[in-house]
Short mmCIF file of C-alpha atoms and ligand atoms in Angstrom, two decimals:
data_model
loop_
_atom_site.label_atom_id
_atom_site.label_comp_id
_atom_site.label_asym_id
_atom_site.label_seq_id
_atom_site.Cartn_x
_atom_site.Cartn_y
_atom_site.Cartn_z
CA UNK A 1 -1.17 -15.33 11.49
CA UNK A 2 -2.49 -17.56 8.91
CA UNK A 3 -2.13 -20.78 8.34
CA UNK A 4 -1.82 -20.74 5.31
CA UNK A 5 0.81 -18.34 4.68
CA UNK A 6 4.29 -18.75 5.39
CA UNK A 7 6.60 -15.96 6.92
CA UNK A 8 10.33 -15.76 6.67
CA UNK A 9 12.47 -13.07 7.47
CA UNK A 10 16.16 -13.95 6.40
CA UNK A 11 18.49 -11.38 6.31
CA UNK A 12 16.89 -8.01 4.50
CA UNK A 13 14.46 -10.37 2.71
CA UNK A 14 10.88 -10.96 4.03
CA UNK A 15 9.01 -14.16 2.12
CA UNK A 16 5.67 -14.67 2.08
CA UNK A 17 4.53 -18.06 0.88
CA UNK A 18 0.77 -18.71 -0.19
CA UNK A 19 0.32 -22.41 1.33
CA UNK A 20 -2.97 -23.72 0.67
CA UNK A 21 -2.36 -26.29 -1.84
CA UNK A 22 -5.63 -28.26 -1.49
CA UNK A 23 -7.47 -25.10 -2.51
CA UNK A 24 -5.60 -24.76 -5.24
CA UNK A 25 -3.95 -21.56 -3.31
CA UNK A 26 -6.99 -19.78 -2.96
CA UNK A 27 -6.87 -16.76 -0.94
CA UNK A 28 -9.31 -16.37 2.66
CA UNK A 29 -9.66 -13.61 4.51
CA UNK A 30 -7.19 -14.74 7.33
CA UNK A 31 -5.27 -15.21 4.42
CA UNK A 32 -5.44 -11.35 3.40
CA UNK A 33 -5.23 -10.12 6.94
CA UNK A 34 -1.52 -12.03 7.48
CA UNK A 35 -0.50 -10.48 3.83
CA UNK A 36 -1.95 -7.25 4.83
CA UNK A 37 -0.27 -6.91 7.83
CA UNK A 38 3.13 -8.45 6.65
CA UNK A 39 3.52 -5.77 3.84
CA UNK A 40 2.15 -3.03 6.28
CA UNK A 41 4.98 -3.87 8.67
CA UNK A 42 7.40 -5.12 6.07
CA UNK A 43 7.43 -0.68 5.66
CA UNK A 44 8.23 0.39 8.73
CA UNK A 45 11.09 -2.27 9.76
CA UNK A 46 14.24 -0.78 8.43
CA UNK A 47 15.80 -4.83 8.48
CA UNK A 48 13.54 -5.59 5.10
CA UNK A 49 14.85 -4.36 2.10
CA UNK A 50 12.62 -7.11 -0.25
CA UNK A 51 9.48 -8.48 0.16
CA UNK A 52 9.40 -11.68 -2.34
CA UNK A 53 5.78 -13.53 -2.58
CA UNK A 54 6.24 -17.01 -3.39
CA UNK A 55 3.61 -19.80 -3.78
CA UNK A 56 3.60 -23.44 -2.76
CA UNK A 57 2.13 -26.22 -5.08
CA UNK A 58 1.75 -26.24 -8.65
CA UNK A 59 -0.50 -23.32 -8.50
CA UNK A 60 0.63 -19.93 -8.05
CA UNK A 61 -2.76 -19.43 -6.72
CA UNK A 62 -6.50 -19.68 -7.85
CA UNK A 63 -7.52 -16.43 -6.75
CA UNK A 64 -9.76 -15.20 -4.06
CA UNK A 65 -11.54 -17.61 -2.40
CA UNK A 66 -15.14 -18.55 -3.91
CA UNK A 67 -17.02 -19.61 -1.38
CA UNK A 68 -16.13 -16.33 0.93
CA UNK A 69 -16.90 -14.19 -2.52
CA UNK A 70 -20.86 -16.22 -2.38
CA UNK A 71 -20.91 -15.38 1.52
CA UNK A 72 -23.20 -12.38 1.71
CA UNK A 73 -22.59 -9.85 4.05
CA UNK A 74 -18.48 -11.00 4.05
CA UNK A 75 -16.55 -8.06 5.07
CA UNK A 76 -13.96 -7.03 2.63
CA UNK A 77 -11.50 -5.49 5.46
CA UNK A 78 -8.86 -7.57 5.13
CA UNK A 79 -8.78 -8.28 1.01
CA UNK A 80 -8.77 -4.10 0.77
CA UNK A 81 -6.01 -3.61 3.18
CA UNK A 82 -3.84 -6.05 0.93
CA UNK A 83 -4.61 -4.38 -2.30
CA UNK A 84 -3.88 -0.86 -0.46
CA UNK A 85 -1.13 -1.88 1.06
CA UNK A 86 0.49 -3.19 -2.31
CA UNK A 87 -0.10 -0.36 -4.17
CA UNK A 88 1.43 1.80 -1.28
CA UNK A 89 4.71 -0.43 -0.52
CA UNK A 90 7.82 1.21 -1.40
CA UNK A 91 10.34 -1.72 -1.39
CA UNK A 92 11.12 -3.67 -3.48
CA UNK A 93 8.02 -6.27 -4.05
CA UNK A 94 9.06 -9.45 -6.37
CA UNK A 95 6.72 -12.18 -7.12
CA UNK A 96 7.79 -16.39 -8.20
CA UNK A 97 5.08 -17.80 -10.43
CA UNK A 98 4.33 -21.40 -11.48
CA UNK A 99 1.21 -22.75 -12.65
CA UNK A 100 -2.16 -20.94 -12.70
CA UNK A 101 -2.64 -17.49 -11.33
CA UNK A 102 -5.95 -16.25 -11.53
CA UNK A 103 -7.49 -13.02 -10.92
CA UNK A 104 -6.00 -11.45 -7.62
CA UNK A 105 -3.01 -14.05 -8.68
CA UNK A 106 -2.60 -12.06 -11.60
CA UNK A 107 -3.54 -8.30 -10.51
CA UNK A 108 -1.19 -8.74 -7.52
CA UNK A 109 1.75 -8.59 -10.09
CA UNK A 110 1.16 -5.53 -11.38
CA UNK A 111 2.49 -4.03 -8.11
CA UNK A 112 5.33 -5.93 -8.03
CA UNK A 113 9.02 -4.54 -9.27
CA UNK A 114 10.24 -7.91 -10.79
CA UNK A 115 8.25 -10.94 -11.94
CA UNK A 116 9.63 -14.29 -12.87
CA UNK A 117 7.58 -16.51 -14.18
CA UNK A 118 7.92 -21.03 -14.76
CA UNK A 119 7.58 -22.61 -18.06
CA UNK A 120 4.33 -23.19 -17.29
CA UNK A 121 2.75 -20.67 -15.53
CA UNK A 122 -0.72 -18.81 -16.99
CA UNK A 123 -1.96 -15.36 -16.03
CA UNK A 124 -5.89 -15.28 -15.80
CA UNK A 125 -8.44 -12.72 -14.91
CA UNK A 126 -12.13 -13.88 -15.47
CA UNK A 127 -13.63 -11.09 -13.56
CA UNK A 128 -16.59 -10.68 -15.92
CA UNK A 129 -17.20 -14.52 -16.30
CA UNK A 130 -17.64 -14.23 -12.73
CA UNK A 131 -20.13 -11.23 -12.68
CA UNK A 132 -17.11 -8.95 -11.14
CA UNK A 133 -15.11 -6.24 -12.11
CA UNK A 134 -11.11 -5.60 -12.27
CA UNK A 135 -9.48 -5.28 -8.80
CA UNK A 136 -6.01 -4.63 -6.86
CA UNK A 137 -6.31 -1.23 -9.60
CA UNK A 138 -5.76 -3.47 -12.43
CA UNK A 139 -8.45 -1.15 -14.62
CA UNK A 140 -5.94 1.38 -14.68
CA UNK A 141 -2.63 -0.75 -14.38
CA UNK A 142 -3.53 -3.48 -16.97
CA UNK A 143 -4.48 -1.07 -19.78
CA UNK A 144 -1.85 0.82 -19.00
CA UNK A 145 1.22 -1.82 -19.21
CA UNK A 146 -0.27 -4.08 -22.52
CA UNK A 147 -2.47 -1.78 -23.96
CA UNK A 148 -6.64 -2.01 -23.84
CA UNK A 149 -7.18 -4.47 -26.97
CA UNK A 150 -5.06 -6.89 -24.83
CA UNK A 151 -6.35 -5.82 -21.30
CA UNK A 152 -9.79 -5.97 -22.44
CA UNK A 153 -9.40 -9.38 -23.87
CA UNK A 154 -8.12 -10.64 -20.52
CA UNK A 155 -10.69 -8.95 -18.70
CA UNK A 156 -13.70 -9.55 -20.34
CA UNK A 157 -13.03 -12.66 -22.00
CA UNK A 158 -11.00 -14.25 -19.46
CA UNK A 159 -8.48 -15.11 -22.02
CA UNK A 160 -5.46 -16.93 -20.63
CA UNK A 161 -2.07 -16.02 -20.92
CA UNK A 162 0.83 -18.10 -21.17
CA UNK A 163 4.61 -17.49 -20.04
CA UNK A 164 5.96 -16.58 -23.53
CA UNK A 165 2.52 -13.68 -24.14
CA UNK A 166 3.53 -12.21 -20.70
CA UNK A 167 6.69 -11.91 -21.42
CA UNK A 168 6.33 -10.68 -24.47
CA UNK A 169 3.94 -8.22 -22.99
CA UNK A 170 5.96 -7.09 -20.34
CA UNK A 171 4.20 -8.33 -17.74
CA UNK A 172 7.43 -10.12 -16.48
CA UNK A 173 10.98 -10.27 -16.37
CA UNK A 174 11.97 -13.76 -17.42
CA UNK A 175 10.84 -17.11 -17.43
CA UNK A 176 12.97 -19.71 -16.44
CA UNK A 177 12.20 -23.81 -16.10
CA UNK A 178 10.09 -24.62 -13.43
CA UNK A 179 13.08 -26.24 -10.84
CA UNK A 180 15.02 -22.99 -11.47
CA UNK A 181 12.56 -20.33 -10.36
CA UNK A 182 13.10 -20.61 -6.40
CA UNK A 183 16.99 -19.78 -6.84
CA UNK A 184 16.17 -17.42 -9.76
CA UNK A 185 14.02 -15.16 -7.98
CA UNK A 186 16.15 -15.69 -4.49
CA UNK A 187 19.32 -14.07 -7.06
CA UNK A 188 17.36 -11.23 -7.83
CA UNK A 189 15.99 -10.32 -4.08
CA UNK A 190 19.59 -11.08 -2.55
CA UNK A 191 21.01 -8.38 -5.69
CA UNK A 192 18.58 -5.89 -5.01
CA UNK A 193 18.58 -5.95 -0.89
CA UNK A 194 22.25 -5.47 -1.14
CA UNK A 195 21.59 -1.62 -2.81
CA UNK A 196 21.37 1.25 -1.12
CA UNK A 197 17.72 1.36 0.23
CA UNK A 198 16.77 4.12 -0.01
CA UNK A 199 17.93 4.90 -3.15
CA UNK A 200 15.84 2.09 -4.15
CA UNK A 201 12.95 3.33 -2.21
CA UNK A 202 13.20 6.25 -4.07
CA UNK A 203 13.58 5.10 -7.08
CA UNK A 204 10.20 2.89 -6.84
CA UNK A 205 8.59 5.99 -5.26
CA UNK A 206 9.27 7.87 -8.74
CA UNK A 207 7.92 5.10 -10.85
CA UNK A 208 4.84 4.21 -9.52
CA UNK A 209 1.77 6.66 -8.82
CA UNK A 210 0.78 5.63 -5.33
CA UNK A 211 -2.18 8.22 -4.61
CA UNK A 212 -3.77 7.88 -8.39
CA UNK A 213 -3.62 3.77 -7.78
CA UNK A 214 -4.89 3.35 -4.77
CA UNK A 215 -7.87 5.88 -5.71
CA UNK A 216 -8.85 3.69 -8.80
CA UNK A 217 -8.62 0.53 -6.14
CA UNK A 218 -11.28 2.56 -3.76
CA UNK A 219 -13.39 3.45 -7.39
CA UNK A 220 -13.30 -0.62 -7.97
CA UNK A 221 -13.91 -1.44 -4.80
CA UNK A 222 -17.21 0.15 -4.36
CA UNK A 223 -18.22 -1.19 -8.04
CA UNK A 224 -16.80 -4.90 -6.67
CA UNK A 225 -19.08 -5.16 -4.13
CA UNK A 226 -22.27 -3.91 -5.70
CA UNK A 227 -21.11 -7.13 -8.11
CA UNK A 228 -20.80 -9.14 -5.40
CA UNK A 229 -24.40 -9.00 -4.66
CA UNK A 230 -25.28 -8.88 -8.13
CA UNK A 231 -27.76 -12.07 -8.98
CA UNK A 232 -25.07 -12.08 -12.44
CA UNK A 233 -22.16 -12.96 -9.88
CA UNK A 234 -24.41 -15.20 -7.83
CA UNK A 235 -25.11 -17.55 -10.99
CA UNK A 236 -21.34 -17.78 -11.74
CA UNK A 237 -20.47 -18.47 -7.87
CA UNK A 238 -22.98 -21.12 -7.85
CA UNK A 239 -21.90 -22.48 -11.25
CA UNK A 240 -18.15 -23.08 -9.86
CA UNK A 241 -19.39 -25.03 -6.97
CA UNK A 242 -21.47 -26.99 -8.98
CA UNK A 243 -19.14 -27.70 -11.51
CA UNK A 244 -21.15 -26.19 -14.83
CA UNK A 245 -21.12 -23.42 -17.41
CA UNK A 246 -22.85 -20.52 -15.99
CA UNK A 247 -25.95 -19.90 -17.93
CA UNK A 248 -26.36 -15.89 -17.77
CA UNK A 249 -29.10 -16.13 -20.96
CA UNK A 250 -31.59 -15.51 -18.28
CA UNK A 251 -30.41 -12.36 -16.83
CA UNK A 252 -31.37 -8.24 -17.55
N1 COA B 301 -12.01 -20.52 -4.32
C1 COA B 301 -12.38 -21.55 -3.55
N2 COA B 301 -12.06 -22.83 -3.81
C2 COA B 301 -11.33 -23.06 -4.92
C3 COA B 301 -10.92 -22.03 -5.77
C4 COA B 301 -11.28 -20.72 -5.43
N3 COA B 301 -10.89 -19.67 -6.16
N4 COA B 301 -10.21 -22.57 -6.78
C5 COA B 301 -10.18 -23.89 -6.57
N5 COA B 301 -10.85 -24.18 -5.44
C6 COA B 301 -11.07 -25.51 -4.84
C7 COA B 301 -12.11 -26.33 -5.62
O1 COA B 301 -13.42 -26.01 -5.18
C8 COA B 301 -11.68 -27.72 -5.24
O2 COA B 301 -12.13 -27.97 -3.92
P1 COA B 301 -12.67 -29.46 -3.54
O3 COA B 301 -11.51 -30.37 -3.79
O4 COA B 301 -13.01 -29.32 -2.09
O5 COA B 301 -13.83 -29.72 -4.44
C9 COA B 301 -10.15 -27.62 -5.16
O6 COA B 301 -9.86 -26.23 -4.93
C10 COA B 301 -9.46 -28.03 -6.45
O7 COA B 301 -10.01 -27.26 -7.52
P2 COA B 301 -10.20 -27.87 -8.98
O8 COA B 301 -11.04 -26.90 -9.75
O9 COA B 301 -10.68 -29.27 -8.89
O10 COA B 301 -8.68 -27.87 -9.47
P3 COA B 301 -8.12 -27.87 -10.96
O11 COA B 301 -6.67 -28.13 -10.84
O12 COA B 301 -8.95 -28.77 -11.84
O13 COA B 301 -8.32 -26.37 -11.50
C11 COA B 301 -8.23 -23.97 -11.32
C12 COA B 301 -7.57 -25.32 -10.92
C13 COA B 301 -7.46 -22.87 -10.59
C14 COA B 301 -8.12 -23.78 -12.84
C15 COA B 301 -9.70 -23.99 -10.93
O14 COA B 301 -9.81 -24.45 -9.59
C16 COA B 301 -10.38 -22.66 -11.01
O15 COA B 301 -10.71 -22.19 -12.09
N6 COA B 301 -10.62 -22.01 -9.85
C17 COA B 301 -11.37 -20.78 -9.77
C18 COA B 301 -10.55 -19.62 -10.22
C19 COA B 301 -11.32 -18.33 -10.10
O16 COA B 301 -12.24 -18.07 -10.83
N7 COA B 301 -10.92 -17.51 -9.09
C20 COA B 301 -11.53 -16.24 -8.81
C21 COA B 301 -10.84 -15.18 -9.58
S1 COA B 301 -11.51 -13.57 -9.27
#
């Protein structure tokens, strides 16, 4: 298990808390492997009902984690078992946001059932600033839910999106002061893992197209990490690091 991700099983309601504060939340690969394997067997234990992701800090979190992204030769194993294995749960998956989260931060919440968001939470998805494409099926999912004018402006400009847009947009459920979003969410997962599961199960099953998802995630994937190696994405991994604009006049 991770260290830096929390596991609590209370009742019917599995938590999984993104603890890495100092990164700003970023997410590892031992990171993705304890998330991964969580929601894989989060499916097969009849005692969860919920899964609820929560973040510690004042970040949500700031993504995947840059300096694995500028290792060459990283395996992606773990990061593409989480994405498949959120677009294939079938319980309930509810997310608690505060603060920034970018790009997987973001994507991530497109798979969940119920989203609440804190007064000051921002959704952000630089992929192309980075040299990167869309993830976690968000090319299909993002579009989809706020329309391509708006997904494309997230995407490609890396335009920011406050609590009130998202909202708006539909990309959450409510948005409640930032002290009241750990019992707010809590309400909702102890109301929905006292239904009948599998009428739930069922329910989600209906409203979400599993097989066409996690196809677009495998189509992203193998675009991601041609990006990866891309000298575009290189340039913008550096930049980070070195705290700078990346300067992308130079490339084809
Ligand atoms: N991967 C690796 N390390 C990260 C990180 C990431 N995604 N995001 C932040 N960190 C690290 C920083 O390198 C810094 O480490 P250091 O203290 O050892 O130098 C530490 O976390 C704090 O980051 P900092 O940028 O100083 O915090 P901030 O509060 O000023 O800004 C963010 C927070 C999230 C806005 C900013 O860190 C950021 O933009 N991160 C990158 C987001 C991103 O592009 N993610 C990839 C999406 S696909």
């Amino acid at each position: 298990m991770a260290e830096h991700i929390r596991t609590d099983k209370t009742g019917h309601i599995l938590t999984l808390t993104i603890s890495r504060e100092q990164k700003r939340n970023a997410l590892n690969d031992a990171m993705y492997a304890t998330l991964a394997d969580a929601l894989e067997a989060a499916e097969t234990d009849p005692d969860i009902r919920v899964v609820l992701l929560l973040a510690d800090g004042e970040s949500f979190t700031a993504g995947n984690d840059i300096a694995e992204f500028a290792t060459p030769g990283a395996s992606p194993v773990n990061v593409f078992r989480f994405l498949q294995a959120l677009a294939r749960a079938t319980k309930p998956l509810l997310a608690a946001v505060q603060g920034k989260a970018v790009g997987i931060g973001t994507t991530l919440l497109l798979h969940c059932d119920y989203v609440v968001l804190a007064e000051d939470a921002v959704l952000i998805t630089p992929f192309v600033n980075l040299g990167l494409v869309p993830e976690a099926g968000s090319s299909l999912l993002l579009p989809a839910r706020i329309g391509h004018a708006r997904a494309y402006a997230m995407f490609a400009l890396g335009e920011p999106v406050a609590a009130p847009q998202a909202f708006a947009w539909g990309l959450a459920n409510k948005i409640v002061p930032n002290a009241e979003l750990g019992p707010t969410i809590a309400a909702v997962a102890h109301r929905l893992a006292a239904l009948p599961p599998d009428a739930l199960r069922a329910t989600k099953q209906l409203m979400r197209q599993a097989a066409r998802i996690t196809a677009q995630i495998d189509t992203e994937n193998k675009l991601f990490l041609e990006r990866l190696a891309s000298a575009e994405a290189r340039e913008a991994f550096s930049a980070f690091f070195e705290r700078r604009a990346p300067d992308f006049s130079k490339k084809a």
